[in-house]
Each structure stands twice: as structure tokens, then as C-alpha cells.
PDB file of C-alpha atoms in Angstrom:
ATOM      1  CA  UNK S   1      -8.814 -23.859  30.011  1.00 92.00           C
ATOM      2  CA  UNK S   2      -8.434 -23.196  26.314  1.00 94.00           C
ATOM      3  CA  UNK S   3     -11.099 -21.230  24.500  1.00 96.00           C
ATOM      4  CA  UNK S   4     -11.730 -20.421  20.883  1.00 96.00           C
ATOM      5  CA  UNK S   5     -12.186 -16.825  19.741  1.00 97.00           C
ATOM      6  CA  UNK S   6     -12.678 -15.113  16.403  1.00 97.00           C
ATOM      7  CA  UNK S   7     -10.485 -12.073  15.824  1.00 98.00           C
ATOM      8  CA  UNK S   8     -12.009  -9.635  13.301  1.00 98.00           C
ATOM      9  CA  UNK S   9      -9.669  -7.227  11.506  1.00 97.00           C
ATOM     10  CA  UNK S  10     -10.149  -4.406   8.999  1.00 97.00           C
ATOM     11  CA  UNK S  11      -7.962  -1.566   7.861  1.00 96.00           C
ATOM     12  CA  UNK S  12      -6.038  -0.064   4.937  1.00 96.00           C
ATOM     13  CA  UNK S  13      -4.118  -2.785   3.116  1.00 96.00           C
ATOM     14  CA  UNK S  14      -0.314  -2.757   3.197  1.00 94.00           C
ATOM     15  CA  UNK S  15       2.492  -5.300   3.207  1.00 94.00           C
ATOM     16  CA  UNK S  16       3.135  -6.927   6.565  1.00 92.00           C
ATOM     17  CA  UNK S  17      -0.368  -6.877   8.034  1.00 92.00           C
ATOM     18  CA  UNK S  18      -0.653 -10.653   8.296  1.00 95.00           C
ATOM     19  CA  UNK S  19       2.799 -10.856   9.867  1.00 95.00           C
ATOM     20  CA  UNK S  20       1.858  -8.134  12.357  1.00 94.00           C
ATOM     21  CA  UNK S  21      -1.404  -9.868  13.259  1.00 95.00           C
ATOM     22  CA  UNK S  22       0.198 -13.308  13.547  1.00 96.00           C
ATOM     23  CA  UNK S  23       2.964 -11.922  15.772  1.00 96.00           C
ATOM     24  CA  UNK S  24       0.399 -10.483  18.193  1.00 96.00           C
ATOM     25  CA  UNK S  25      -1.486 -13.780  18.312  1.00 97.00           C
ATOM     26  CA  UNK S  26       1.728 -15.752  18.848  1.00 97.00           C
ATOM     27  CA  UNK S  27       2.975 -13.359  21.560  1.00 96.00           C
ATOM     28  CA  UNK S  28      -0.250 -14.022  23.472  1.00 96.00           C
ATOM     29  CA  UNK S  29       0.413 -17.780  23.127  1.00 96.00           C
ATOM     30  CA  UNK S  30      -2.569 -18.129  20.825  1.00 96.00           C
ATOM     31  CA  UNK S  31      -2.773 -20.734  18.082  1.00 97.00           C
ATOM     32  CA  UNK S  32      -3.954 -19.499  14.651  1.00 97.00           C
ATOM     33  CA  UNK S  33      -6.367 -22.279  13.638  1.00 96.00           C
ATOM     34  CA  UNK S  34      -8.283 -20.992  10.631  1.00 95.00           C
ATOM     35  CA  UNK S  35      -8.853 -17.758   8.788  1.00 96.00           C
ATOM     36  CA  UNK S  36     -10.553 -15.947   5.938  1.00 96.00           C
ATOM     37  CA  UNK S  37      -8.568 -12.874   4.896  1.00 96.00           C
ATOM     38  CA  UNK S  38      -9.022 -10.710   1.824  1.00 95.00           C
ATOM     39  CA  UNK S  39      -8.015  -7.412   0.264  1.00 95.00           C
ATOM     40  CA  UNK S  40     -10.918  -5.537  -1.300  1.00 94.00           C
ATOM     41  CA  UNK S  41     -10.939  -1.994  -2.633  1.00 94.00           C
ATOM     42  CA  UNK S  42      -7.730  -1.135  -0.800  1.00 95.00           C
ATOM     43  CA  UNK S  43      -8.964  -2.480   2.523  1.00 97.00           C
ATOM     44  CA  UNK S  44      -7.692  -5.589   4.286  1.00 97.00           C
ATOM     45  CA  UNK S  45     -10.368  -7.505   6.158  1.00 97.00           C
ATOM     46  CA  UNK S  46     -10.780 -10.869   7.733  1.00 96.00           C
ATOM     47  CA  UNK S  47     -11.456 -13.253  10.539  1.00 97.00           C
ATOM     48  CA  UNK S  48      -9.018 -15.511  12.367  1.00 98.00           C
ATOM     49  CA  UNK S  49     -10.018 -18.358  14.671  1.00 97.00           C
ATOM     50  CA  UNK S  50      -7.602 -18.443  17.584  1.00 98.00           C
ATOM     51  CA  UNK S  51      -7.350 -21.055  20.332  1.00 97.00           C
ATOM     52  CA  UNK S  52      -5.915 -19.532  23.479  1.00 97.00           C
ATOM     53  CA  UNK S  53      -5.860 -19.990  27.236  1.00 96.00           C
ATOM     54  CA  UNK S  54      -8.893 -18.172  28.642  1.00 96.00           C
ATOM     55  CA  UNK S  55      -6.813 -16.069  31.033  1.00 97.00           C
ATOM     56  CA  UNK S  56      -4.714 -14.772  28.105  1.00 97.00           C
ATOM     57  CA  UNK S  57      -7.652 -13.371  26.123  1.00 97.00           C
ATOM     58  CA  UNK S  58      -7.459  -9.918  27.842  1.00 96.00           C
ATOM     59  CA  UNK S  59      -3.757  -9.662  26.940  1.00 95.00           C
ATOM     60  CA  UNK S  60      -4.581 -10.601  23.339  1.00 97.00           C
ATOM     61  CA  UNK S  61      -7.329  -7.955  23.283  1.00 96.00           C
ATOM     62  CA  UNK S  62      -4.920  -5.312  24.654  1.00 95.00           C
ATOM     63  CA  UNK S  63      -2.202  -6.211  22.133  1.00 94.00           C
ATOM     64  CA  UNK S  64      -4.697  -6.101  19.279  1.00 95.00           C
ATOM     65  CA  UNK S  65      -5.870  -2.662  20.460  1.00 94.00           C
ATOM     66  CA  UNK S  66      -2.311  -1.386  19.950  1.00 92.00           C
ATOM     67  CA  UNK S  67      -2.729  -2.123  16.231  1.00 92.00           C
ATOM     68  CA  UNK S  68      -5.300   0.692  16.087  1.00 92.00           C
ATOM     69  CA  UNK S  69      -2.423   3.184  15.802  1.00 89.00           C
ATOM     70  CA  UNK S  70      -1.558   1.647  12.433  1.00 87.00           C
ATOM     71  CA  UNK S  71      -5.181   1.855  11.275  1.00 91.00           C
ATOM     72  CA  UNK S  72      -6.046  -1.799  11.825  1.00 93.00           C
ATOM     73  CA  UNK S  73      -9.350  -2.067  13.701  1.00 96.00           C
ATOM     74  CA  UNK S  74      -9.907  -5.298  15.604  1.00 96.00           C
ATOM     75  CA  UNK S  75     -12.486  -7.012  17.767  1.00 96.00           C
ATOM     76  CA  UNK S  76     -12.799 -10.393  19.446  1.00 96.00           C
ATOM     77  CA  UNK S  77     -15.849 -12.645  19.547  1.00 96.00           C
ATOM     78  CA  UNK S  78     -15.921 -15.627  21.894  1.00 94.00           C
ATOM     79  CA  UNK S  79     -17.071 -18.932  20.453  1.00 91.00           C
ATOM     80  CA  UNK S  80     -19.164 -21.186  22.642  1.00 83.00           C
ATOM     81  CA  UNK S  81     -19.273 -24.930  22.092  1.00 71.00           C
ATOM     82  CA  UNK S  82     -22.723 -24.629  20.536  1.00 64.00           C
ATOM     83  CA  UNK S  83     -21.591 -21.971  18.043  1.00 62.00           C
ATOM     84  CA  UNK S  84     -19.348 -24.317  16.108  1.00 61.00           C
ATOM     85  CA  UNK S  85     -22.051 -26.905  15.511  1.00 60.00           C
ATOM     86  CA  UNK S  86     -25.405 -25.220  15.118  1.00 59.00           C
ATOM     87  CA  UNK S  87     -28.707 -26.455  13.783  1.00 48.00           C
ATOM     88  CA  UNK S  88     -27.891 -24.632  10.534  1.00 55.00           C
ATOM     89  CA  UNK S  89     -25.127 -27.195   9.957  1.00 64.00           C
ATOM     90  CA  UNK S  90     -27.654 -29.818   8.908  1.00 77.00           C
ATOM     91  CA  UNK S  91     -28.341 -30.198   5.233  1.00 89.00           C
ATOM     92  CA  UNK S  92     -26.502 -30.679   1.972  1.00 92.00           C
ATOM     93  CA  UNK S  93     -23.672 -28.463   0.743  1.00 95.00           C
ATOM     94  CA  UNK S  94     -24.079 -26.914  -2.729  1.00 96.00           C
ATOM     95  CA  UNK S  95     -22.045 -24.505  -4.824  1.00 96.00           C
ATOM     96  CA  UNK S  96     -23.972 -21.722  -6.531  1.00 96.00           C
ATOM     97  CA  UNK S  97     -22.626 -19.650  -9.400  1.00 95.00           C
ATOM     98  CA  UNK S  98     -24.582 -16.754 -10.867  1.00 93.00           C
ATOM     99  CA  UNK S  99     -23.408 -14.601 -13.779  1.00 93.00           C
ATOM    100  CA  UNK S 100     -25.343 -11.819 -15.454  1.00 90.00           C
ATOM    101  CA  UNK S 101     -25.474  -8.195 -16.450  1.00 89.00           C
ATOM    102  CA  UNK S 102     -24.707  -6.069 -13.406  1.00 90.00           C
ATOM    103  CA  UNK S 103     -27.559  -4.170 -11.826  1.00 89.00           C
ATOM    104  CA  UNK S 104     -28.454  -2.940  -8.398  1.00 89.00           C
ATOM    105  CA  UNK S 105     -30.033  -5.458  -6.033  1.00 90.00           C
ATOM    106  CA  UNK S 106     -28.853  -8.806  -7.435  1.00 90.00           C
ATOM    107  CA  UNK S 107     -27.432  -9.976  -4.106  1.00 93.00           C
ATOM    108  CA  UNK S 108     -30.529  -8.782  -2.227  1.00 93.00           C
ATOM    109  CA  UNK S 109     -32.909 -10.681  -4.511  1.00 92.00           C
ATOM    110  CA  UNK S 110     -30.858 -13.885  -4.576  1.00 93.00           C
ATOM    111  CA  UNK S 111     -30.308 -13.879  -0.808  1.00 94.00           C
ATOM    112  CA  UNK S 112     -34.010 -13.223  -0.183  1.00 94.00           C
ATOM    113  CA  UNK S 113     -34.871 -16.247  -2.331  1.00 93.00           C
ATOM    114  CA  UNK S 114     -32.360 -18.416  -0.470  1.00 95.00           C
ATOM    115  CA  UNK S 115     -33.503 -17.232   2.960  1.00 96.00           C
ATOM    116  CA  UNK S 116     -37.153 -17.939   2.101  1.00 95.00           C
ATOM    117  CA  UNK S 117     -36.165 -21.566   1.497  1.00 95.00           C
ATOM    118  CA  UNK S 118     -34.176 -21.814   4.736  1.00 95.00           C
ATOM    119  CA  UNK S 119     -30.867 -21.992   2.853  1.00 96.00           C
ATOM    120  CA  UNK S 120     -27.786 -20.848   4.780  1.00 96.00           C
ATOM    121  CA  UNK S 121     -25.154 -18.902   2.825  1.00 96.00           C
ATOM    122  CA  UNK S 122     -21.919 -20.287   4.285  1.00 94.00           C
ATOM    123  CA  UNK S 123     -19.503 -18.428   2.015  1.00 94.00           C
ATOM    124  CA  UNK S 124     -20.037 -15.735  -0.615  1.00 95.00           C
ATOM    125  CA  UNK S 125     -17.766 -13.980  -3.085  1.00 95.00           C
ATOM    126  CA  UNK S 126     -18.900 -11.443  -5.651  1.00 95.00           C
ATOM    127  CA  UNK S 127     -17.167  -9.510  -8.385  1.00 95.00           C
ATOM    128  CA  UNK S 128     -17.954  -7.144 -11.226  1.00 94.00           C
ATOM    129  CA  UNK S 129     -15.941  -7.374 -14.450  1.00 93.00           C
ATOM    130  CA  UNK S 130     -16.223  -6.124 -17.991  1.00 92.00           C
ATOM    131  CA  UNK S 131     -17.609  -8.562 -20.539  1.00 87.00           C
ATOM    132  CA  UNK S 132     -14.920  -9.222 -23.159  1.00 88.00           C
ATOM    133  CA  UNK S 133     -17.341  -9.141 -26.091  1.00 85.00           C
ATOM    134  CA  UNK S 134     -19.385  -6.056 -25.194  1.00 88.00           C
ATOM    135  CA  UNK S 135     -17.552  -4.160 -22.477  1.00 87.00           C
ATOM    136  CA  UNK S 136     -20.699  -4.176 -20.315  1.00 90.00           C
ATOM    137  CA  UNK S 137     -20.391  -4.809 -16.583  1.00 92.00           C
ATOM    138  CA  UNK S 138     -20.939  -8.426 -15.589  1.00 93.00           C
ATOM    139  CA  UNK S 139     -21.810  -9.464 -12.065  1.00 93.00           C
ATOM    140  CA  UNK S 140     -20.537 -12.818 -10.852  1.00 95.00           C
ATOM    141  CA  UNK S 141     -21.173 -14.529  -7.551  1.00 94.00           C
ATOM    142  CA  UNK S 142     -19.976 -17.801  -6.120  1.00 96.00           C
ATOM    143  CA  UNK S 143     -21.545 -19.110  -2.963  1.00 96.00           C
ATOM    144  CA  UNK S 144     -21.327 -22.182  -0.781  1.00 96.00           C
ATOM    145  CA  UNK S 145     -24.815 -23.018   0.428  1.00 96.00           C
ATOM    146  CA  UNK S 146     -26.150 -25.305   3.092  1.00 96.00           C
ATOM    147  CA  UNK S 147     -29.505 -26.523   1.774  1.00 96.00           C
ATOM    148  CA  UNK S 148     -31.975 -28.212   4.130  1.00 95.00           C
ATOM    149  CA  UNK S 149     -32.593 -31.881   3.353  1.00 93.00           C
ATOM    150  CA  UNK S 150     -36.259 -31.078   2.727  1.00 94.00           C
ATOM    151  CA  UNK S 151     -35.458 -28.754  -0.206  1.00 93.00           C
ATOM    152  CA  UNK S 152     -35.210 -30.201  -3.711  1.00 93.00           C
ATOM    153  CA  UNK S 153     -32.155 -28.750  -5.493  1.00 92.00           C
ATOM    154  CA  UNK S 154     -33.948 -28.609  -8.860  1.00 92.00           C
ATOM    155  CA  UNK S 155     -36.787 -26.581  -7.313  1.00 93.00           C
ATOM    156  CA  UNK S 156     -34.291 -24.247  -5.659  1.00 93.00           C
ATOM    157  CA  UNK S 157     -32.458 -23.769  -8.953  1.00 91.00           C
ATOM    158  CA  UNK S 158     -35.730 -22.955 -10.715  1.00 91.00           C
ATOM    159  CA  UNK S 159     -36.636 -20.366  -8.067  1.00 91.00           C
ATOM    160  CA  UNK S 160     -33.256 -18.661  -8.465  1.00 90.00           C
ATOM    161  CA  UNK S 161     -33.541 -18.716 -12.266  1.00 88.00           C
ATOM    162  CA  UNK S 162     -36.969 -17.030 -12.127  1.00 88.00           C
ATOM    163  CA  UNK S 163     -35.397 -13.980 -10.521  1.00 82.00           C
ATOM    164  CA  UNK S 164     -34.322 -12.790 -13.964  1.00 70.00           C
ATOM    165  CA  UNK S 165     -34.096 -14.529 -17.304  1.00 76.00           C
ATOM    166  CA  UNK S 166     -30.734 -12.952 -18.104  1.00 80.00           C
ATOM    167  CA  UNK S 167     -28.889 -14.586 -15.184  1.00 87.00           C
ATOM    168  CA  UNK S 168     -26.909 -17.752 -15.840  1.00 90.00           C
ATOM    169  CA  UNK S 169     -27.280 -19.954 -12.775  1.00 91.00           C
ATOM    170  CA  UNK S 170     -25.468 -23.158 -11.843  1.00 91.00           C
ATOM    171  CA  UNK S 171     -26.166 -25.155  -8.710  1.00 92.00           C
ATOM    172  CA  UNK S 172     -24.331 -28.377  -8.010  1.00 92.00           C
ATOM    173  CA  UNK S 173     -23.343 -30.458  -4.998  1.00 92.00           C
ATOM    174  CA  UNK S 174     -20.199 -29.136  -3.361  1.00 88.00           C
ATOM    175  CA  UNK S 175     -17.039 -31.172  -3.466  1.00 77.00           C
ATOM    176  CA  UNK S 176     -16.674 -33.071  -0.231  1.00 60.00           C
ATOM    177  CA  UNK S 177     -13.871 -31.622   1.875  1.00 55.00           C
ATOM    178  CA  UNK S 178     -11.864 -33.566   4.391  1.00 45.00           C
ATOM    179  CA  UNK S 179     -12.638 -32.352   7.898  1.00 42.00           C
TER     180      UNK S 179
END
């Protein structure tokens, strides 16, 4: 029987990591179905969804463990049928963009506001850059949110904007993606 697993990876970035990881998955007769991989601060990190015969998961785990010698740490999480479609999948998808002067705790305050409303953060990217006009550090976040049907988007936007007057906040329905 085929099962779906998530392979987590993290380690020092270098050329060839994706090739090395994909070769291990292929050698175990796994199928690379989806992934989120990124290099951040010199580290390579990500998740790969792999569909594989259940009896081959131990061999995949053993082969991944051999990557530890090269500094790539891995783990495997099994996905159950209920994991892929959870109750948190109900609602409307929105894109959130927040830009403002960088300071400690922005993500904590925004995520607390979202959690209080029952909003699920599906994807999150953040970055700090220098403002071209002043040279001050700007914080920018982009998030894909799953907002419960019972939450009014305008009210949610207002709650996020009240966090700090100096944050520029945009909230709009996400583009529909083909599934």
C-alpha cells in the first residue's frame, strides 16, 4: 500500500543538496509530489511530500540518515488521510501583506491577532530590508491565510491595523489556484 510522508530537511546550504535528496527519494522508489524548500541565512531547509510503498519507508529513513554525514539533518512524518483535509481547511483564502519599520515582536503580535480570530496561517514569508529613502530597517511579511467563513475580512483588517499605526496592511482574497 502506498503512503504519504513528509521529509523534513535542514543543513548548511551548498550546491547539489536537492539533487542528493531527490536521488535518495528516487532510490527508495518514492515519488516527490510537492515541496517547500528555501535557503535562509546560509541554511537550507524544507519539506518534501513523498508517496512511497509503506514497506519502503524504513529504507528511505535509513538512506536519509546517511545524509547526516554531510550535515543534512532529516526526519520523516507520516501523513494520515485525515491530515491532508482537516477542519482548518474550511474558510476563505486571503493574502496578507504587512510592511513597517522593523521592531521586535511584529510576528508575535500579528499571529496572536490572527489566532484569536481562528485564522490559520497556511504560508508565511518574512524579510527585513533597508528603506531606500531613509536606510532604516523595514519589516515585510506576506502570508496566505485561511479565514473562517464567520469572520468579516474588513473587521480582520481593522484588527490587524490597530496593532500599530505605522504598519501598512493589505488583505485581499487570494488568487484561486487550480488543484
